[in-house]
CSV table of C-alpha atoms in Angstrom, one decimal:
chain,number,residue,atom,x,y,z
A,1,MET,CA,-7.9,39.1,42.7
A,2,SER,CA,-9.9,35.9,43.0
A,3,LYS,CA,-9.4,33.1,40.4
A,4,GLN,CA,-13.0,33.7,39.0
A,5,ASP,CA,-12.3,37.5,38.7
A,6,TYR,CA,-9.1,36.6,36.9
A,7,MET,CA,-10.9,34.3,34.5
A,8,ASN,CA,-13.4,37.1,33.7
A,9,THR,CA,-10.8,39.7,32.9
A,10,SER,CA,-7.8,38.0,31.5
A,11,VAL,CA,-9.7,36.7,28.4
A,12,GLN,CA,-9.9,40.3,27.4
A,13,GLU,CA,-6.2,40.9,27.8
A,14,PRO,CA,-4.0,41.3,24.6
A,15,PRO,CA,-1.9,38.2,23.8
A,16,LEU,CA,1.6,37.6,24.7
A,17,ASP,CA,2.9,37.9,21.1
A,18,TYR,CA,6.3,36.4,20.1
A,19,SER,CA,5.4,36.0,16.4
A,20,PHE,CA,8.0,36.6,13.7
A,21,ARG,CA,10.9,36.5,16.1
A,22,SER,CA,13.0,33.7,14.5
A,23,ILE,CA,12.6,31.7,17.7
A,24,HIS,CA,14.3,28.3,17.3
A,25,VAL,CA,13.8,26.8,20.8
A,26,ILE,CA,11.2,27.5,23.4
A,27,GLN,CA,13.8,28.7,25.9
A,28,ASP,CA,14.5,31.7,23.7
A,29,LEU,CA,11.2,33.2,24.9
A,30,THR,CA,12.8,34.1,28.2
A,31,SER,CA,15.3,36.4,26.4
A,32,GLU,CA,13.0,37.8,23.7
A,33,GLU,CA,10.8,40.9,24.1
A,34,PRO,CA,7.1,40.3,23.0
A,35,ARG,CA,5.7,42.4,20.3
A,36,SER,CA,3.8,45.5,21.4
A,37,GLY,CA,0.1,45.8,20.5
A,38,LEU,CA,-2.6,48.4,20.6
A,39,ARG,CA,-3.0,47.9,24.4
A,40,PRO,CA,-0.2,47.3,26.8
A,41,LEU,CA,0.2,44.0,28.5
A,42,ARG,CA,-0.8,43.9,32.2
A,43,HIS,CA,1.4,42.1,34.7
A,44,SER,CA,1.0,40.7,38.2
A,45,LYS,CA,3.1,41.9,41.1
A,46,SER,CA,5.6,39.2,40.3
A,47,GLY,CA,6.1,40.6,36.8
A,48,LYS,CA,4.3,37.8,35.0
A,49,SER,CA,1.7,38.4,32.3
A,50,LEU,CA,-2.0,38.1,33.1
A,51,THR,CA,-3.0,37.1,29.6
A,52,GLN,CA,-4.5,33.8,28.5
A,53,SER,CA,-3.3,34.0,24.9
A,54,LEU,CA,0.2,33.1,23.7
A,55,TRP,CA,1.2,33.6,20.1
A,56,LEU,CA,4.3,31.9,18.7
A,57,ASN,CA,3.4,31.8,15.0
A,58,ASN,CA,5.9,32.3,12.2
A,59,ASN,CA,9.0,31.1,14.0
A,60,VAL,CA,11.2,28.0,13.4
A,61,LEU,CA,10.2,25.8,16.4
A,62,ASN,CA,10.5,22.1,15.7
A,63,ASP,CA,9.6,20.9,19.2
A,64,LEU,CA,8.1,22.2,22.5
A,65,ARG,CA,10.7,20.9,24.9
A,66,ASP,CA,10.5,22.8,28.3
A,67,PHE,CA,7.2,24.5,27.2
A,68,ASN,CA,5.5,24.0,30.6
A,69,HIS,CA,8.5,25.5,32.4
A,70,VAL,CA,8.9,28.5,30.2
A,71,VAL,CA,5.2,29.3,30.1
A,72,SER,CA,5.2,29.2,33.9
A,73,LEU,CA,7.9,31.8,33.9
A,74,LEU,CA,5.9,34.1,31.6
A,75,LEU,CA,2.3,33.7,32.8
A,76,GLU,CA,0.9,34.3,36.2
A,77,HIS,CA,-1.7,31.5,35.6
A,78,PRO,CA,-0.4,29.2,32.9
A,79,GLU,CA,-3.1,26.6,33.8
A,80,ASN,CA,-5.7,29.0,32.3
A,81,LEU,CA,-4.0,29.4,28.9
A,82,ALA,CA,-6.9,29.4,26.4
A,83,TRP,CA,-5.4,30.4,23.1
A,84,ILE,CA,-2.1,29.1,21.6
A,85,ASP,CA,-1.0,30.0,18.1
A,86,LEU,CA,1.8,27.7,16.8
A,87,SER,CA,1.1,28.2,13.1
A,88,PHE,CA,3.9,28.4,10.5
A,89,ASN,CA,6.6,26.6,12.5
A,90,ASP,CA,8.4,23.3,11.9
A,91,LEU,CA,6.5,21.0,14.2
A,92,THR,CA,6.2,17.4,13.0
A,93,SER,CA,3.9,16.2,15.8
A,94,ILE,CA,1.4,17.4,18.4
A,95,ASP,CA,3.4,17.5,21.6
A,96,PRO,CA,1.5,15.9,24.6
A,97,VAL,CA,2.4,19.0,26.6
A,98,LEU,CA,-0.5,20.8,24.8
A,99,THR,CA,-3.0,18.3,26.3
A,100,THR,CA,-2.1,19.5,29.8
A,101,PHE,CA,-3.9,22.9,29.3
A,102,PHE,CA,-7.4,21.9,30.0
A,103,ASN,CA,-8.8,25.4,29.5
A,104,LEU,CA,-7.4,25.5,25.9
A,105,SER,CA,-10.1,26.6,23.5
A,106,VAL,CA,-8.2,27.8,20.4
A,107,LEU,CA,-5.2,26.0,19.0
A,108,TYR,CA,-3.6,27.0,15.7
A,109,LEU,CA,-1.3,24.4,14.1
A,110,HIS,CA,-1.6,25.3,10.4
A,111,GLY,CA,1.5,25.6,8.3
A,112,ASN,CA,3.6,23.1,10.2
A,113,SER,CA,5.0,19.6,9.2
A,114,ILE,CA,2.6,17.3,11.0
A,115,GLN,CA,2.4,14.1,9.0
A,116,ARG,CA,0.2,11.6,10.9
A,117,LEU,CA,-3.5,12.1,11.3
A,118,GLY,CA,-3.5,10.1,14.4
A,119,GLU,CA,-1.7,12.9,16.2
A,120,VAL,CA,-5.0,14.8,16.4
A,121,ASN,CA,-6.4,12.1,18.7
A,122,LYS,CA,-4.2,13.3,21.5
A,123,LEU,CA,-6.3,16.5,21.7
A,124,ALA,CA,-9.5,14.6,22.5
A,125,VAL,CA,-8.8,15.1,26.2
A,126,LEU,CA,-9.2,18.9,26.0
A,127,PRO,CA,-12.9,19.5,27.0
A,128,ARG,CA,-13.0,23.2,25.9
A,129,LEU,CA,-11.2,23.0,22.6
A,130,ARG,CA,-13.5,24.6,20.0
A,131,SER,CA,-11.2,25.9,17.3
A,132,LEU,CA,-8.3,23.8,15.8
A,133,THR,CA,-6.5,24.6,12.5
A,134,LEU,CA,-4.5,22.0,10.7
A,135,HIS,CA,-4.4,23.1,7.0
A,136,GLY,CA,-1.0,23.4,5.4
A,137,ASN,CA,0.3,20.2,7.1
A,138,PRO,CA,1.2,17.0,5.2
A,139,ILE,CA,-1.7,15.3,7.0
A,140,GLU,CA,-4.0,17.0,4.4
A,141,GLU,CA,-3.0,14.2,2.1
A,142,GLU,CA,-4.0,11.5,4.4
A,143,LYS,CA,-7.3,9.6,4.0
A,144,GLY,CA,-9.9,10.8,6.4
A,145,TYR,CA,-8.6,14.4,6.8
A,146,ARG,CA,-11.5,16.0,5.0
A,147,ALA,CA,-14.0,14.1,7.2
A,148,LEU,CA,-12.2,15.2,10.3
A,149,VAL,CA,-12.3,18.8,9.1
A,150,GLY,CA,-16.0,18.5,8.4
A,151,THR,CA,-16.7,17.4,12.0
A,152,MET,CA,-14.7,20.4,13.3
A,153,SER,CA,-16.3,23.1,11.0
A,154,PRO,CA,-19.2,24.0,13.3
A,155,ALA,CA,-16.9,24.5,16.2
A,156,ILE,CA,-14.5,26.6,14.1
A,157,ALA,CA,-17.4,28.7,12.8
A,158,LEU,CA,-18.5,29.5,16.4
A,159,ALA,CA,-15.0,30.9,17.1
A,160,PHE,CA,-14.6,32.7,13.8
A,161,LEU,CA,-16.8,35.8,14.4
A,162,PRO,CA,-15.2,37.0,17.6
A,163,LEU,CA,-11.8,36.2,16.3
A,164,VAL,CA,-12.1,38.1,13.1
A,165,VAL,CA,-12.9,41.3,15.0
A,166,THR,CA,-9.8,40.9,17.1
A,167,LEU,CA,-7.7,40.2,14.0
A,168,LEU,CA,-9.1,43.1,12.0
A,169,VAL,CA,-8.3,45.5,14.8
A,170,ARG,CA,-4.9,44.1,15.7
A,171,TYR,CA,-3.7,43.6,12.1
A,172,ARG,CA,-5.5,46.5,10.4
A,173,HIS,CA,-2.2,47.8,8.9
A,174,TYR,CA,-1.7,44.4,7.3
A,175,PHE,CA,-5.2,44.4,5.9
A,176,ARG,CA,-4.6,47.9,4.4
A,177,LEU,CA,-1.4,46.6,2.8
A,178,LEU,CA,-3.3,43.6,1.4
A,179,VAL,CA,-5.9,45.8,-0.1
A,180,ARG,CA,-3.4,48.2,-1.7
A,181,MET,CA,-0.7,45.6,-2.7
A,182,VAL,CA,-3.0,42.8,-3.9
A,183,LEU,CA,-6.6,43.7,-4.4
A,184,LEU,CA,-6.3,47.2,-5.9
A,185,ARG,CA,-3.2,46.3,-7.9
A,186,SER,CA,-4.9,43.2,-9.4
A,187,LEU,CA,-7.9,45.3,-10.4
A,188,ARG,CA,-5.8,47.9,-12.1
A,189,ASP,CA,-3.7,45.3,-13.8
A,190,CYS,CA,-6.8,43.8,-15.3
A,191,LEU,CA,-8.2,47.2,-16.4
A,192,SER,CA,-5.0,48.6,-17.9
A,193,GLY,CA,-3.2,45.4,-19.1
A,194,LEU,CA,-0.1,46.8,-17.5
A,195,ARG,CA,1.7,46.0,-14.2
A,196,ALA,CA,2.0,48.6,-11.5
A,197,GLU,CA,5.7,48.9,-12.2
A,198,GLU,CA,5.0,49.6,-15.8
A,199,ARG,CA,2.5,52.3,-14.9
A,200,ALA,CA,5.0,53.8,-12.5
A,201,PHE,CA,7.6,54.0,-15.2
A,202,SER,CA,5.2,55.8,-17.5
A,203,TYR,CA,4.7,58.3,-14.7
A,204,VAL,CA,8.5,58.7,-14.3
A,205,LEU,CA,8.8,59.4,-18.0
A,206,THR,CA,6.5,62.4,-17.8
A,207,HIS,CA,7.5,63.7,-14.3
A,208,ALA,CA,11.2,62.9,-13.7
A,209,LEU,CA,14.4,64.5,-15.0
A,210,PRO,CA,16.4,62.1,-17.2
A,211,GLY,CA,20.0,61.6,-16.0
A,212,ASP,CA,19.1,62.5,-12.4
A,213,PRO,CA,18.8,59.3,-10.4
A,214,SER,CA,17.8,61.2,-7.2
A,215,HIS,CA,14.9,62.9,-8.9
A,216,ILE,CA,13.8,59.6,-10.4
A,217,LEU,CA,13.8,57.9,-7.0
A,218,ASN,CA,11.8,60.8,-5.5
A,219,THR,CA,9.3,60.5,-8.3
A,220,LEU,CA,8.9,56.8,-7.6
A,221,ASP,CA,8.4,57.5,-3.9
A,222,HIS,CA,5.7,60.1,-4.8
A,223,TRP,CA,3.9,57.6,-7.1
A,224,SER,CA,4.0,54.9,-4.4
A,225,SER,CA,2.6,57.2,-1.7
A,226,HIS,CA,0.0,59.0,-3.7
A,227,CYS,CA,-1.0,56.7,-6.6
A,228,GLU,CA,-0.1,53.0,-6.3
A,229,TYR,CA,1.8,51.2,-3.6
A,230,LEU,CA,4.9,49.6,-5.2
A,231,GLY,CA,6.3,47.6,-2.3
A,232,HIS,CA,9.7,49.0,-3.0
A,233,MET,CA,12.6,49.7,-0.6
A,234,GLY,CA,11.5,53.3,0.0
A,235,PRO,CA,13.4,56.4,1.3
A,236,VAL,CA,14.1,55.3,4.9
A,237,LYS,CA,15.7,52.0,3.9
A,238,GLY,CA,17.2,53.8,0.9
A,239,GLN,CA,19.1,56.1,3.3
A,240,ILE,CA,20.5,53.1,5.2
A,241,LEU,CA,21.6,51.4,2.0
A,242,THR,CA,23.2,54.5,0.5
A,243,ARG,CA,25.1,55.2,3.8
A,244,LEU,CA,26.4,51.6,4.0
A,245,VAL,CA,27.6,51.6,0.3
A,246,GLU,CA,29.3,55.0,0.7
A,247,GLU,CA,31.0,53.7,3.9
A,248,LYS,CA,32.2,50.5,2.4
A,249,THR,CA,33.2,51.9,-1.0
A,250,PRO,CA,32.9,48.5,-2.8
A,251,ALA,CA,34.5,48.1,-6.1
A,252,CYS,CA,32.1,45.3,-7.1
A,253,VAL,CA,28.5,45.0,-6.0
A,254,LEU,CA,26.1,42.2,-6.7
A,255,GLU,CA,22.4,42.6,-6.4
A,256,LEU,CA,20.0,39.6,-6.4
A,257,GLY,CA,16.5,40.9,-7.1
A,258,THR,CA,16.4,44.0,-9.3
A,259,HIS,CA,12.7,44.2,-9.2
A,260,PHE,CA,11.9,47.3,-11.2
A,261,GLY,CA,15.2,49.0,-10.4
A,262,TYR,CA,14.6,51.2,-7.4
A,263,SER,CA,17.3,49.7,-5.2
A,264,THR,CA,19.6,49.3,-8.2
A,265,LEU,CA,19.6,53.1,-8.7
A,266,LEU,CA,20.4,53.6,-5.0
A,267,LEU,CA,23.4,51.2,-5.3
A,268,ALA,CA,24.6,52.7,-8.6
A,269,ARG,CA,24.3,56.3,-7.3
A,270,ALA,CA,26.4,55.4,-4.2
A,271,LEU,CA,29.2,53.5,-6.1
A,272,PRO,CA,32.7,54.8,-5.9
A,273,PRO,CA,34.3,56.0,-9.1
A,274,GLY,CA,35.0,53.0,-11.3
A,275,GLY,CA,32.7,50.8,-9.3
A,276,ARG,CA,30.7,48.1,-11.0
A,277,LEU,CA,27.2,46.7,-10.2
A,278,LEU,CA,25.8,43.4,-11.5
A,279,THR,CA,22.1,43.0,-10.8
A,280,VAL,CA,20.0,39.9,-11.4
A,281,GLU,CA,16.3,39.7,-12.1
A,282,ARG,CA,14.5,36.5,-13.0
A,283,ASP,CA,11.3,38.1,-14.3
A,284,PRO,CA,11.8,39.3,-18.0
A,285,ARG,CA,8.9,41.7,-17.9
A,286,MET,CA,10.2,43.3,-14.6
A,287,ALA,CA,13.7,43.4,-16.0
A,288,ALA,CA,12.6,45.3,-19.0
A,289,VAL,CA,11.2,48.1,-16.8
A,290,ALA,CA,14.4,48.1,-14.7
A,291,GLU,CA,16.6,48.3,-17.8
A,292,LYS,CA,14.7,51.3,-19.1
A,293,LEU,CA,14.8,53.0,-15.6
A,294,ILE,CA,18.5,52.4,-15.2
A,295,ARG,CA,19.4,53.8,-18.6
A,296,LEU,CA,17.1,56.7,-18.1
A,297,ALA,CA,19.0,57.6,-14.9
A,298,GLY,CA,22.2,57.7,-16.9
A,299,PHE,CA,24.0,54.5,-16.0
A,300,ASP,CA,25.6,52.6,-18.9
A,301,GLU,CA,26.3,48.9,-19.1
A,302,ARG,CA,29.9,49.3,-17.9
A,303,THR,CA,28.6,50.6,-14.6
A,304,VAL,CA,25.4,48.6,-14.2
A,305,GLU,CA,24.9,45.3,-16.0
A,306,LEU,CA,21.5,43.7,-15.8
A,307,ILE,CA,21.3,39.9,-16.0
A,308,VAL,CA,17.9,38.3,-16.7
A,309,SER,CA,18.0,34.9,-15.1
A,310,SER,CA,17.4,33.1,-11.7
A,311,SER,CA,19.9,33.7,-9.0
A,312,GLU,CA,20.7,30.0,-8.5
A,313,GLU,CA,21.6,29.7,-12.2
A,314,VAL,CA,23.7,33.0,-12.3
A,315,ILE,CA,25.8,32.6,-9.2
A,316,PRO,CA,27.8,29.6,-10.4
A,317,ARG,CA,28.6,31.4,-13.7
A,318,LEU,CA,29.5,34.8,-12.2
A,319,ARG,CA,33.3,34.2,-12.3
A,320,THR,CA,33.5,32.6,-15.7
A,321,GLN,CA,30.7,34.3,-17.7
A,322,TYR,CA,30.4,37.7,-16.1
A,323,GLN,CA,34.1,38.2,-14.9
A,324,LEU,CA,33.0,38.8,-11.3
A,325,SER,CA,35.7,37.2,-9.2
A,326,ARG,CA,34.5,38.8,-5.9
A,327,ALA,CA,31.5,40.7,-4.5
A,328,ASP,CA,32.6,43.3,-2.0
A,329,LEU,CA,29.0,44.0,-1.3
A,330,ALA,CA,25.9,41.9,-2.0
A,331,LEU,CA,22.3,42.9,-1.7
A,332,LEU,CA,19.7,40.2,-1.3
A,333,ALA,CA,16.4,41.7,-2.3
A,334,HIS,CA,14.6,39.0,-4.3
A,335,ARG,CA,12.7,36.2,-2.4
A,336,PRO,CA,13.5,35.9,1.4
A,337,ARG,CA,13.0,32.1,1.2
A,338,CYS,CA,15.9,32.0,-1.2
A,339,TYR,CA,18.3,34.1,0.9
A,340,LEU,CA,19.9,31.2,2.7
A,341,ARG,CA,20.4,29.1,-0.4
A,342,ASP,CA,22.0,32.0,-2.3
A,343,LEU,CA,24.2,33.0,0.5
A,344,GLN,CA,25.6,29.5,0.7
A,345,LEU,CA,26.0,29.5,-3.0
A,346,LEU,CA,28.1,32.7,-2.8
A,347,GLU,CA,30.2,31.0,-0.1
A,348,ALA,CA,30.6,27.8,-2.0
A,349,HIS,CA,31.9,29.6,-5.1
A,350,ALA,CA,34.3,31.7,-3.1
A,351,LEU,CA,32.6,35.0,-4.3
A,352,LEU,CA,32.7,36.7,-0.8
A,353,PRO,CA,36.1,37.9,0.2
A,354,ALA,CA,36.9,38.4,3.9
A,355,GLY,CA,35.4,41.6,5.1
A,356,ALA,CA,32.6,41.5,2.4
A,357,THR,CA,29.2,43.0,3.4
A,358,VAL,CA,26.0,41.1,2.7
A,359,LEU,CA,22.8,43.1,3.1
A,360,ALA,CA,19.4,41.4,3.1
A,361,ASP,CA,16.1,43.3,2.8
A,362,HIS,CA,12.7,42.2,4.2
A,363,VAL,CA,14.2,39.9,6.9
A,364,LEU,CA,11.4,40.7,9.4
A,365,PHE,CA,8.5,41.1,7.0
A,366,PRO,CA,7.7,38.8,5.3
A,367,GLY,CA,10.8,37.5,7.1
A,368,ALA,CA,13.8,35.2,6.6
A,369,PRO,CA,14.2,33.3,9.9
A,370,ARG,CA,16.4,30.5,8.6
A,371,PHE,CA,18.7,32.9,6.9
A,372,LEU,CA,19.1,34.9,10.1
A,373,GLN,CA,19.5,31.8,12.2
A,374,TYR,CA,22.3,30.6,9.9
A,375,ALA,CA,24.1,33.9,9.8
A,376,LYS,CA,24.0,34.2,13.6
A,377,ASN,CA,25.1,30.6,14.4
A,378,CYS,CA,27.5,29.6,11.6
A,379,GLY,CA,30.4,31.6,13.1
A,380,ARG,CA,31.4,33.2,9.8
A,381,TYR,CA,29.5,36.5,10.1
A,382,ARG,CA,29.1,39.5,12.3
A,383,CYS,CA,25.5,40.4,12.3
A,384,ARG,CA,23.6,43.7,12.7
A,385,LEU,CA,19.9,44.4,12.1
A,386,HIS,CA,18.7,47.9,11.0
A,387,HIS,CA,15.1,48.2,12.2
A,388,THR,CA,12.7,50.1,9.9
A,389,GLY,CA,9.0,50.0,8.8
A,390,LEU,CA,7.5,49.4,5.4
A,391,PRO,CA,7.2,52.6,3.2
A,392,ASP,CA,3.8,54.2,4.0
A,393,PHE,CA,3.2,51.5,6.6
A,394,PRO,CA,5.6,52.3,9.4
A,395,ALA,CA,3.6,50.2,11.9
A,396,ILE,CA,4.6,47.1,10.0
A,397,LYS,CA,8.1,46.4,11.3
A,398,ASP,CA,10.8,45.3,8.9
A,399,GLY,CA,14.5,45.5,8.7
A,400,ILE,CA,17.7,45.2,6.7
A,401,ALA,CA,20.3,42.6,8.0
A,402,GLN,CA,23.9,43.6,7.7
A,403,LEU,CA,26.4,40.7,7.7
A,404,THR,CA,30.1,41.1,7.6
A,405,TYR,CA,31.9,38.0,6.3
A,406,ALA,CA,34.9,36.9,8.4
A,407,GLY,CA,36.0,34.3,5.9
A,408,PRO,CA,35.4,30.5,5.4
A,409,GLY,CA,36.8,29.7,8.8
């Protein structure tokens, strides 16, 4: 294949996609599998990809050391790289290595930590650059940023139309989730004056059997699939959670993030005789729904105690105020960005005994890369990832992380 033929065909190739992989250093690309898309990637006889697009967004990269070398190992023609997505990483500057790709036309750098507006001047040597994103960086606060964006807007507009078609096709499942989870829910909230979880509880009251947690859980699954998407743990993850609790037989369980009580019922149902569950929810309105659901399922306060407060305030008081000296199993199901903070709080207050199990939901979507990086590298945990999809959206990959605590070391 001639170079001109390659240029004509490779622009239509799907991207080499390493997004949402918790990648910390560029060298990790050589050991990671790219995400699969609608069309398979084509490769040369040497095994390298023929694409001109490389997506590294939503990772934890803070520099691009060895970028040229690694890209040459992945791409048959790295010099023809035309689209690089580095959005939502931890980059503090624009690495000069990016200026060596003279065919680069699309560069996404939004959602990083770039602080100096002067960094953008480095890209002036790229003759074909027509789309550059910088929003969500500290440079937004610098004088002159708005003027710079204004000069770029025509170029970005030219790139927008073909890109939106690609994104709509590739991420159609995410757009469907956005419509169901945000747009339709917001509309119904305004019309009814109730939250989706409150509407779901009203449905449970008229369709589920009181005192039967399994029937209540099935009723919630039916509501989420056929009426309003709840964004809950769902039956597939529920089976994983139930199996792990039954295997570990924990005497004391701590749940951070009650939400409306779905996962709480799963935990309570799987507790061994005499087991105790403390669950923490910071939203009073959501906690009120959960409290009703938990009691409707037949669990009293001796078995399931609901604490309405933020996790960072509760954890230091668990031993003295709530008489929880140890958590044999902890489920993190609140905000993924808080997982690492709360795990370290549990360690600092000696609430995790050796052999304790820590489960964390949504570690791939929306993702908790810093939490996973810490758990894998600190040397105090054995880690396993249970891969699943979102309820009703199996194409959107997610997972539950299972950590086994080895002790403070």
